[in-house]
Amino acid sequence: MSDASRFATISSRGAKWVLGILFALILASLWAALDKSTPGAPKVEPVKTVQKTTKSGEEGADLALYKAIVRRMQAGENYYQVAADEQRTRGYPLKPFVTVRLPTLAFVLATLGQTLGYVLEVGIGLAALFVWYQKLSEQRVVAWRRAAIVGLLAAGLSPIVVQQAMYLHEIWVGALIALSIGLYRPNKWFLSFVVAGCALMTRELALPFVLLMAAFALFQRRWLETAAWTALILVFFGYVYAHFQAVSEVVLPNDPKSKSWLLMGGPAAALSFMWQSLPLSELPMAIAFPMIVLGLFGWLCWRTETALFCLLLMLGYMLAFAITGRPNNFYWGYLVSPLLLMGFIFLGPGLKDLQTAIQRGGSKV
């Protein structure tokens, strides 16, 4: 990779516009961090990290629920009966049917056991680091940047090292999405496709990722690949329908219904979800929120299809977080947060080219 970025040929006027918009977005993120009345801004001390959620064995309520379900499945009980019983006993809603997680991860952990399940989860994370290093090598990213980018990906994936966190679906899916993107090549996409399918069958919230993969394949007229993604989506909907039927058989008329997820929290909610899902959660929002903006801008700076895909993926999920999700759903951010920090490495070339464009325009005056 040369040091040239997406802005290598931008005009002086265009460079000024880009920097102006970036500055405005940073100020807006700072305002969202400081304005406690902003919808979606945390009103209580957030859960900083999964490490703290599980500190001293005091698991979060969701982790305790999923762990209890797995343990009872290992004793031979039926997933749907157990899930309904545990959620009902612990005061969790059972309506709509999506309040009951897809059974995939529970079956995997019940079959493998805690130790092998943890080994598998960590193995997925390590595989993601390896394939991304290979991908960056093929794209001729210079050695020090490759190492730095993979290091930042490791930081984003760090929640997987917490053994109790393996019961949280989003952490698995975030690692699988990172692995799938790292594996993907336009002419060798099958392994990426299989990993993406695993992510989708683990958590339905991976659907936007698969849809974006399908859209990229369609836009570039890769017909066989487009057909494969379409087939995967259809199989997924069949799986969800079977899940709906199974949940319907165990739900009672008086079981509680979940509150609406459509809270319209806005940009503050989107930034908060990402912040709480990253090592940046150790920093104040006033520092971390602008850093999230810079991480996204870094992805914009890198002139590759991979960078465009990752940027659109993160922006798409953040738009969803701005519309849906309660404050305690912050862990949804784990779906894409492992990718964000990597963007910092591309900031240098991008800002350098913007500065050069402005100086070039000034010299013509």
Short mmCIF file of C-alpha atoms in Angstrom, two decimals:
data_model
loop_
_atom_site.label_atom_id
_atom_site.label_comp_id
_atom_site.label_asym_id
_atom_site.label_seq_id
_atom_site.Cartn_x
_atom_site.Cartn_y
_atom_site.Cartn_z
CA MET A 1 0.00 0.00 0.00
CA SER A 2 1.30 3.44 -0.88
CA ASP A 3 0.75 6.27 1.54
CA ALA A 4 -1.87 7.70 -0.82
CA SER A 5 -5.41 7.60 0.51
CA ARG A 6 -8.89 8.06 -0.90
CA PHE A 7 -8.12 11.78 -0.85
CA ALA A 8 -4.91 11.57 -2.90
CA THR A 9 -6.44 13.46 -5.84
CA ILE A 10 -8.97 15.63 -4.04
CA SER A 11 -9.16 19.32 -4.85
CA SER A 12 -8.26 22.02 -2.37
CA ARG A 13 -11.89 23.05 -2.04
CA GLY A 14 -12.98 19.45 -1.58
CA ALA A 15 -10.34 18.93 1.11
CA LYS A 16 -11.61 21.95 3.02
CA TRP A 17 -15.16 20.60 2.84
CA VAL A 18 -14.07 17.18 4.10
CA LEU A 19 -12.13 18.63 7.02
CA GLY A 20 -14.99 20.98 7.83
CA ILE A 21 -17.48 18.14 7.93
CA LEU A 22 -15.11 16.04 10.02
CA PHE A 23 -14.66 18.89 12.49
CA ALA A 24 -18.43 19.38 12.69
CA LEU A 25 -18.98 15.66 13.36
CA ILE A 26 -16.36 15.70 16.11
CA LEU A 27 -18.05 18.69 17.72
CA ALA A 28 -21.45 16.98 17.42
CA SER A 29 -20.08 13.83 19.08
CA LEU A 30 -18.61 15.95 21.87
CA TRP A 31 -21.97 17.65 22.36
CA ALA A 32 -23.67 14.23 22.55
CA ALA A 33 -21.15 13.15 25.17
CA LEU A 34 -21.60 16.24 27.35
CA ASP A 35 -25.37 16.73 26.97
CA LYS A 36 -26.87 14.32 29.52
CA SER A 37 -30.38 15.19 28.38
CA THR A 38 -29.73 13.86 24.90
CA PRO A 39 -32.01 10.85 24.18
CA GLY A 40 -29.98 7.67 24.30
CA ALA A 41 -27.20 9.07 26.47
CA PRO A 42 -26.49 6.82 29.46
CA LYS A 43 -28.35 8.00 32.55
CA VAL A 44 -26.48 5.64 34.87
CA GLU A 45 -22.93 4.45 35.18
CA PRO A 46 -22.56 2.07 32.22
CA VAL A 47 -21.17 -1.41 32.34
CA LYS A 48 -17.64 -0.55 31.28
CA THR A 49 -16.54 -3.91 29.97
CA VAL A 50 -17.49 -7.54 29.90
CA GLN A 51 -14.59 -8.06 32.27
CA LYS A 52 -16.35 -5.97 34.90
CA THR A 53 -19.70 -7.57 34.16
CA THR A 54 -18.26 -10.95 35.11
CA LYS A 55 -15.78 -9.81 37.76
CA SER A 56 -15.40 -12.17 40.71
CA GLY A 57 -17.91 -14.55 39.15
CA GLU A 58 -20.78 -12.08 39.52
CA GLU A 59 -22.29 -12.59 36.10
CA GLY A 60 -24.66 -10.16 34.50
CA ALA A 61 -28.28 -11.24 34.43
CA ASP A 62 -28.22 -12.15 30.74
CA LEU A 63 -25.06 -14.22 31.07
CA ALA A 64 -26.53 -16.04 34.07
CA LEU A 65 -29.67 -16.80 32.07
CA TYR A 66 -27.80 -18.23 29.08
CA LYS A 67 -25.46 -20.23 31.30
CA ALA A 68 -28.37 -21.75 33.20
CA ILE A 69 -30.03 -22.77 29.93
CA VAL A 70 -26.86 -24.48 28.71
CA ARG A 71 -26.39 -26.35 31.99
CA ARG A 72 -29.93 -27.71 31.91
CA MET A 73 -29.52 -28.75 28.27
CA GLN A 74 -26.40 -30.68 29.28
CA ALA A 75 -28.63 -32.53 31.72
CA GLY A 76 -30.81 -33.61 28.80
CA GLU A 77 -33.62 -31.04 28.87
CA ASN A 78 -35.22 -29.51 25.77
CA TYR A 79 -33.92 -26.08 24.75
CA TYR A 80 -37.28 -24.39 24.27
CA GLN A 81 -38.81 -25.75 27.45
CA VAL A 82 -35.74 -24.70 29.41
CA ALA A 83 -35.49 -21.25 27.81
CA ALA A 84 -39.15 -20.51 28.49
CA ASP A 85 -38.90 -21.76 32.07
CA GLU A 86 -35.72 -19.82 32.87
CA GLN A 87 -36.92 -16.58 31.26
CA ARG A 88 -40.28 -16.85 33.00
CA THR A 89 -38.66 -17.56 36.39
CA ARG A 90 -36.22 -14.67 36.06
CA GLY A 91 -38.85 -12.16 34.94
CA TYR A 92 -37.75 -11.98 31.31
CA PRO A 93 -40.39 -11.40 28.61
CA LEU A 94 -41.32 -14.22 26.23
CA LYS A 95 -43.15 -12.12 23.67
CA PRO A 96 -42.45 -11.45 20.85
CA PHE A 97 -40.72 -14.70 19.95
CA VAL A 98 -37.36 -12.96 19.28
CA THR A 99 -36.96 -12.49 23.04
CA VAL A 100 -35.95 -16.16 23.04
CA ARG A 101 -32.53 -16.51 21.44
CA LEU A 102 -31.95 -18.79 18.49
CA PRO A 103 -30.83 -22.17 19.89
CA THR A 104 -27.58 -22.43 17.89
CA LEU A 105 -25.10 -21.19 20.48
CA ALA A 106 -26.78 -23.03 23.33
CA PHE A 107 -26.54 -26.31 21.39
CA VAL A 108 -22.87 -25.69 20.59
CA LEU A 109 -21.95 -24.93 24.20
CA ALA A 110 -24.07 -27.74 25.61
CA THR A 111 -22.37 -30.17 23.24
CA LEU A 112 -18.79 -28.97 23.65
CA GLY A 113 -18.86 -28.00 27.29
CA GLN A 114 -17.42 -24.88 28.89
CA THR A 115 -13.73 -25.57 28.24
CA LEU A 116 -13.98 -26.62 24.59
CA GLY A 117 -16.55 -23.90 23.95
CA TYR A 118 -14.12 -21.31 25.26
CA VAL A 119 -11.31 -22.77 23.17
CA LEU A 120 -13.51 -22.55 20.07
CA GLU A 121 -14.43 -18.93 20.78
CA VAL A 122 -10.80 -17.90 21.32
CA GLY A 123 -9.82 -19.89 18.24
CA ILE A 124 -12.27 -17.90 16.13
CA GLY A 125 -10.72 -14.68 17.41
CA LEU A 126 -7.19 -15.84 16.69
CA ALA A 127 -8.23 -17.01 13.23
CA ALA A 128 -9.69 -13.55 12.57
CA LEU A 129 -6.36 -11.94 13.45
CA PHE A 130 -4.46 -14.36 11.19
CA VAL A 131 -6.69 -13.95 8.12
CA TRP A 132 -6.73 -10.18 8.47
CA TYR A 133 -2.93 -10.14 8.54
CA GLN A 134 -2.93 -12.22 5.37
CA LYS A 135 -5.50 -9.97 3.74
CA LEU A 136 -3.51 -6.85 4.54
CA SER A 137 -0.35 -8.50 3.19
CA GLU A 138 -2.10 -9.27 -0.10
CA GLN A 139 -3.25 -5.66 -0.32
CA ARG A 140 0.36 -4.54 0.19
CA VAL A 141 -0.19 -2.71 3.43
CA VAL A 142 3.25 -1.89 4.84
CA ALA A 143 4.49 -4.17 7.62
CA TRP A 144 4.18 -1.78 10.57
CA ARG A 145 0.64 -0.86 9.58
CA ARG A 146 -0.30 -4.52 9.25
CA ALA A 147 0.94 -5.20 12.76
CA ALA A 148 -0.78 -2.12 14.17
CA ILE A 149 -4.09 -2.88 12.46
CA VAL A 150 -4.12 -6.47 13.68
CA GLY A 151 -3.20 -5.25 17.16
CA LEU A 152 -6.17 -2.89 17.15
CA LEU A 153 -8.43 -5.70 15.92
CA ALA A 154 -7.16 -7.79 18.84
CA ALA A 155 -8.13 -4.97 21.19
CA GLY A 156 -11.60 -4.88 19.66
CA LEU A 157 -11.95 -8.64 20.03
CA SER A 158 -10.60 -8.64 23.61
CA PRO A 159 -13.94 -9.53 25.28
CA ILE A 160 -13.57 -13.10 23.99
CA VAL A 161 -10.77 -13.75 26.47
CA VAL A 162 -13.28 -13.48 29.34
CA GLN A 163 -14.46 -17.06 29.74
CA GLN A 164 -17.87 -16.25 31.20
CA ALA A 165 -18.55 -13.93 28.26
CA MET A 166 -18.76 -16.87 25.87
CA TYR A 167 -22.45 -17.14 26.75
CA LEU A 168 -23.10 -13.75 25.13
CA HIS A 169 -24.17 -14.29 21.52
CA GLU A 170 -23.04 -10.91 20.21
CA ILE A 171 -19.40 -11.51 21.11
CA TRP A 172 -19.37 -14.71 19.06
CA VAL A 173 -21.08 -13.01 16.14
CA GLY A 174 -18.70 -10.02 16.22
CA ALA A 175 -15.72 -12.39 16.01
CA LEU A 176 -17.38 -14.39 13.22
CA ILE A 177 -18.13 -11.24 11.22
CA ALA A 178 -14.51 -10.09 11.57
CA LEU A 179 -13.33 -13.55 10.48
CA SER A 180 -15.71 -13.63 7.51
CA ILE A 181 -14.54 -10.24 6.23
CA GLY A 182 -10.91 -11.25 6.68
CA LEU A 183 -11.48 -14.46 4.71
CA TYR A 184 -13.37 -12.85 1.88
CA ARG A 185 -11.88 -12.64 -1.61
CA PRO A 186 -14.01 -11.95 -4.72
CA ASN A 187 -12.70 -15.15 -6.34
CA LYS A 188 -12.56 -17.22 -3.13
CA TRP A 189 -15.62 -16.45 -1.07
CA PHE A 190 -16.91 -19.85 0.07
CA LEU A 191 -15.17 -19.97 3.47
CA SER A 192 -16.26 -16.41 4.18
CA PHE A 193 -19.79 -17.44 3.19
CA VAL A 194 -19.77 -20.41 5.59
CA VAL A 195 -18.53 -18.29 8.50
CA ALA A 196 -21.13 -15.61 7.73
CA GLY A 197 -23.78 -18.33 7.79
CA CYS A 198 -22.60 -19.41 11.24
CA ALA A 199 -22.90 -15.81 12.45
CA LEU A 200 -26.40 -15.48 11.01
CA MET A 201 -27.63 -18.72 12.56
CA THR A 202 -26.19 -17.67 15.92
CA ARG A 203 -27.90 -14.28 16.11
CA GLU A 204 -30.47 -12.82 13.76
CA LEU A 205 -28.88 -9.40 14.23
CA ALA A 206 -26.16 -10.54 11.80
CA LEU A 207 -28.69 -10.26 8.95
CA PRO A 208 -27.63 -6.71 7.90
CA PHE A 209 -24.07 -7.99 7.46
CA VAL A 210 -25.23 -10.79 5.17
CA LEU A 211 -27.49 -8.42 3.25
CA LEU A 212 -24.57 -6.06 2.67
CA MET A 213 -22.42 -8.96 1.44
CA ALA A 214 -25.19 -9.89 -0.98
CA ALA A 215 -25.56 -6.27 -2.12
CA PHE A 216 -21.84 -5.96 -2.88
CA ALA A 217 -21.90 -9.21 -4.86
CA LEU A 218 -24.99 -8.09 -6.80
CA PHE A 219 -23.60 -4.63 -7.53
CA GLN A 220 -20.43 -6.16 -8.96
CA ARG A 221 -22.43 -8.77 -10.94
CA ARG A 222 -20.96 -11.79 -9.26
CA TRP A 223 -24.04 -13.86 -10.00
CA LEU A 224 -23.11 -17.19 -8.42
CA GLU A 225 -22.07 -15.48 -5.21
CA THR A 226 -25.25 -13.38 -5.23
CA ALA A 227 -27.31 -16.55 -5.59
CA ALA A 228 -25.45 -18.13 -2.66
CA TRP A 229 -26.11 -15.18 -0.35
CA THR A 230 -29.75 -15.13 -1.43
CA ALA A 231 -30.09 -18.84 -0.69
CA LEU A 232 -28.52 -18.32 2.74
CA ILE A 233 -31.01 -15.59 3.54
CA LEU A 234 -33.91 -17.81 2.51
CA VAL A 235 -32.60 -20.70 4.62
CA PHE A 236 -32.23 -18.30 7.52
CA PHE A 237 -35.85 -17.17 7.26
CA GLY A 238 -36.88 -20.83 7.26
CA TYR A 239 -34.83 -21.34 10.43
CA VAL A 240 -36.41 -18.31 12.06
CA TYR A 241 -39.89 -19.57 11.15
CA ALA A 242 -39.12 -22.94 12.75
CA HIS A 243 -37.84 -21.04 15.80
CA PHE A 244 -41.06 -19.02 15.90
CA GLN A 245 -43.14 -22.19 15.84
CA ALA A 246 -41.10 -23.80 18.61
CA VAL A 247 -41.32 -20.72 20.83
CA SER A 248 -45.07 -20.45 20.24
CA GLU A 249 -45.53 -23.95 21.67
CA VAL A 250 -43.99 -23.05 25.04
CA VAL A 251 -45.26 -19.49 25.53
CA LEU A 252 -48.27 -19.07 27.81
CA PRO A 253 -51.03 -16.47 27.29
CA ASN A 254 -50.08 -14.59 30.46
CA ASP A 255 -46.33 -14.47 29.73
CA PRO A 256 -45.00 -10.88 29.73
CA LYS A 257 -44.36 -8.96 26.53
CA SER A 258 -41.17 -7.02 25.92
CA LYS A 259 -41.21 -3.24 25.88
CA SER A 260 -40.65 -1.59 22.52
CA TRP A 261 -37.10 -1.34 21.22
CA LEU A 262 -37.98 1.68 19.06
CA LEU A 263 -36.69 4.42 21.34
CA MET A 264 -35.17 6.72 18.69
CA GLY A 265 -32.15 7.42 20.86
CA GLY A 266 -30.35 9.21 18.04
CA PRO A 267 -26.60 9.62 17.51
CA ALA A 268 -25.90 9.60 21.25
CA ALA A 269 -27.33 6.10 21.54
CA ALA A 270 -25.32 4.88 18.54
CA LEU A 271 -22.09 6.30 19.93
CA SER A 272 -22.88 4.95 23.39
CA PHE A 273 -23.43 1.41 22.11
CA MET A 274 -20.06 1.46 20.37
CA TRP A 275 -18.29 3.11 23.31
CA GLN A 276 -19.51 0.56 25.85
CA SER A 277 -18.47 -2.32 23.56
CA LEU A 278 -14.87 -1.19 23.15
CA PRO A 279 -11.80 -0.73 25.34
CA LEU A 280 -12.64 2.96 24.89
CA SER A 281 -15.22 2.43 27.64
CA GLU A 282 -12.38 3.09 30.08
CA LEU A 283 -12.25 6.67 28.76
CA PRO A 284 -14.77 9.46 29.43
CA MET A 285 -17.42 9.87 26.73
CA ALA A 286 -16.06 13.33 25.94
CA ILE A 287 -12.86 11.69 24.74
CA ALA A 288 -14.20 8.39 23.43
CA PHE A 289 -17.06 9.72 21.27
CA PRO A 290 -14.77 11.89 19.08
CA MET A 291 -12.39 8.94 18.85
CA ILE A 292 -15.21 6.81 17.45
CA VAL A 293 -15.82 9.46 14.78
CA LEU A 294 -12.11 9.44 13.93
CA GLY A 295 -12.09 5.65 13.72
CA LEU A 296 -14.93 5.74 11.20
CA PHE A 297 -13.22 8.52 9.25
CA GLY A 298 -10.07 6.42 9.12
CA TRP A 299 -11.98 3.69 7.29
CA LEU A 300 -13.18 6.33 4.84
CA CYS A 301 -9.56 7.29 4.17
CA TRP A 302 -8.50 3.81 3.00
CA ARG A 303 -9.15 3.43 -0.72
CA THR A 304 -10.19 -0.22 -0.94
CA GLU A 305 -13.41 -2.18 -1.32
CA THR A 306 -12.79 -3.74 2.09
CA ALA A 307 -12.64 -0.31 3.74
CA LEU A 308 -15.82 0.82 2.03
CA PHE A 309 -17.60 -2.35 3.12
CA CYS A 310 -16.48 -2.03 6.74
CA LEU A 311 -17.43 1.64 6.86
CA LEU A 312 -20.91 1.01 5.45
CA LEU A 313 -21.36 -1.95 7.80
CA MET A 314 -20.52 0.07 10.91
CA LEU A 315 -22.56 3.08 9.82
CA GLY A 316 -25.52 0.84 9.04
CA TYR A 317 -25.46 -0.78 12.46
CA MET A 318 -24.96 2.57 14.17
CA LEU A 319 -28.01 3.90 12.33
CA ALA A 320 -29.95 0.93 13.68
CA PHE A 321 -28.63 1.62 17.19
CA ALA A 322 -29.81 5.23 16.84
CA ILE A 323 -33.33 4.00 16.11
CA THR A 324 -33.70 0.83 18.14
CA GLY A 325 -32.39 -0.58 21.37
CA ARG A 326 -32.68 0.26 25.03
CA PRO A 327 -29.64 1.45 27.02
CA ASN A 328 -29.16 -2.04 28.47
CA ASN A 329 -28.87 -3.42 24.92
CA PHE A 330 -25.44 -1.79 24.53
CA TYR A 331 -23.88 -5.22 23.94
CA TRP A 332 -25.35 -5.12 20.42
CA GLY A 333 -22.35 -2.94 19.67
CA TYR A 334 -20.13 -6.05 19.90
CA LEU A 335 -21.48 -7.07 16.49
CA VAL A 336 -19.25 -4.53 14.70
CA SER A 337 -17.16 -2.78 17.36
CA PRO A 338 -14.10 -5.05 16.83
CA LEU A 339 -13.57 -3.37 13.45
CA LEU A 340 -13.73 0.26 14.53
CA LEU A 341 -10.34 0.79 16.15
CA MET A 342 -8.56 -0.47 13.02
CA GLY A 343 -9.55 2.72 11.23
CA PHE A 344 -7.11 4.78 13.30
CA ILE A 345 -4.18 3.49 11.23
CA PHE A 346 -5.56 5.01 8.03
CA LEU A 347 -6.05 8.47 9.53
CA GLY A 348 -2.44 9.52 8.91
CA PRO A 349 -2.39 9.06 5.11
CA GLY A 350 -5.86 10.57 4.77
CA LEU A 351 -5.13 13.70 6.79
CA LYS A 352 -1.76 14.07 5.08
CA ASP A 353 -3.39 14.04 1.63
CA LEU A 354 -6.03 16.52 2.74
CA GLN A 355 -3.32 18.85 4.05
CA THR A 356 -1.36 18.48 0.82
CA ALA A 357 -4.45 19.32 -1.25
CA ILE A 358 -5.08 22.48 0.75
CA GLN A 359 -1.46 23.55 0.50
CA ARG A 360 -1.47 22.81 -3.22
CA GLY A 361 -4.52 25.02 -3.66
CA GLY A 362 -2.95 27.79 -1.60
CA SER A 363 0.22 27.77 -3.70
CA LYS A 364 -1.82 28.48 -6.83
CA VAL A 365 -3.23 31.70 -5.41
#
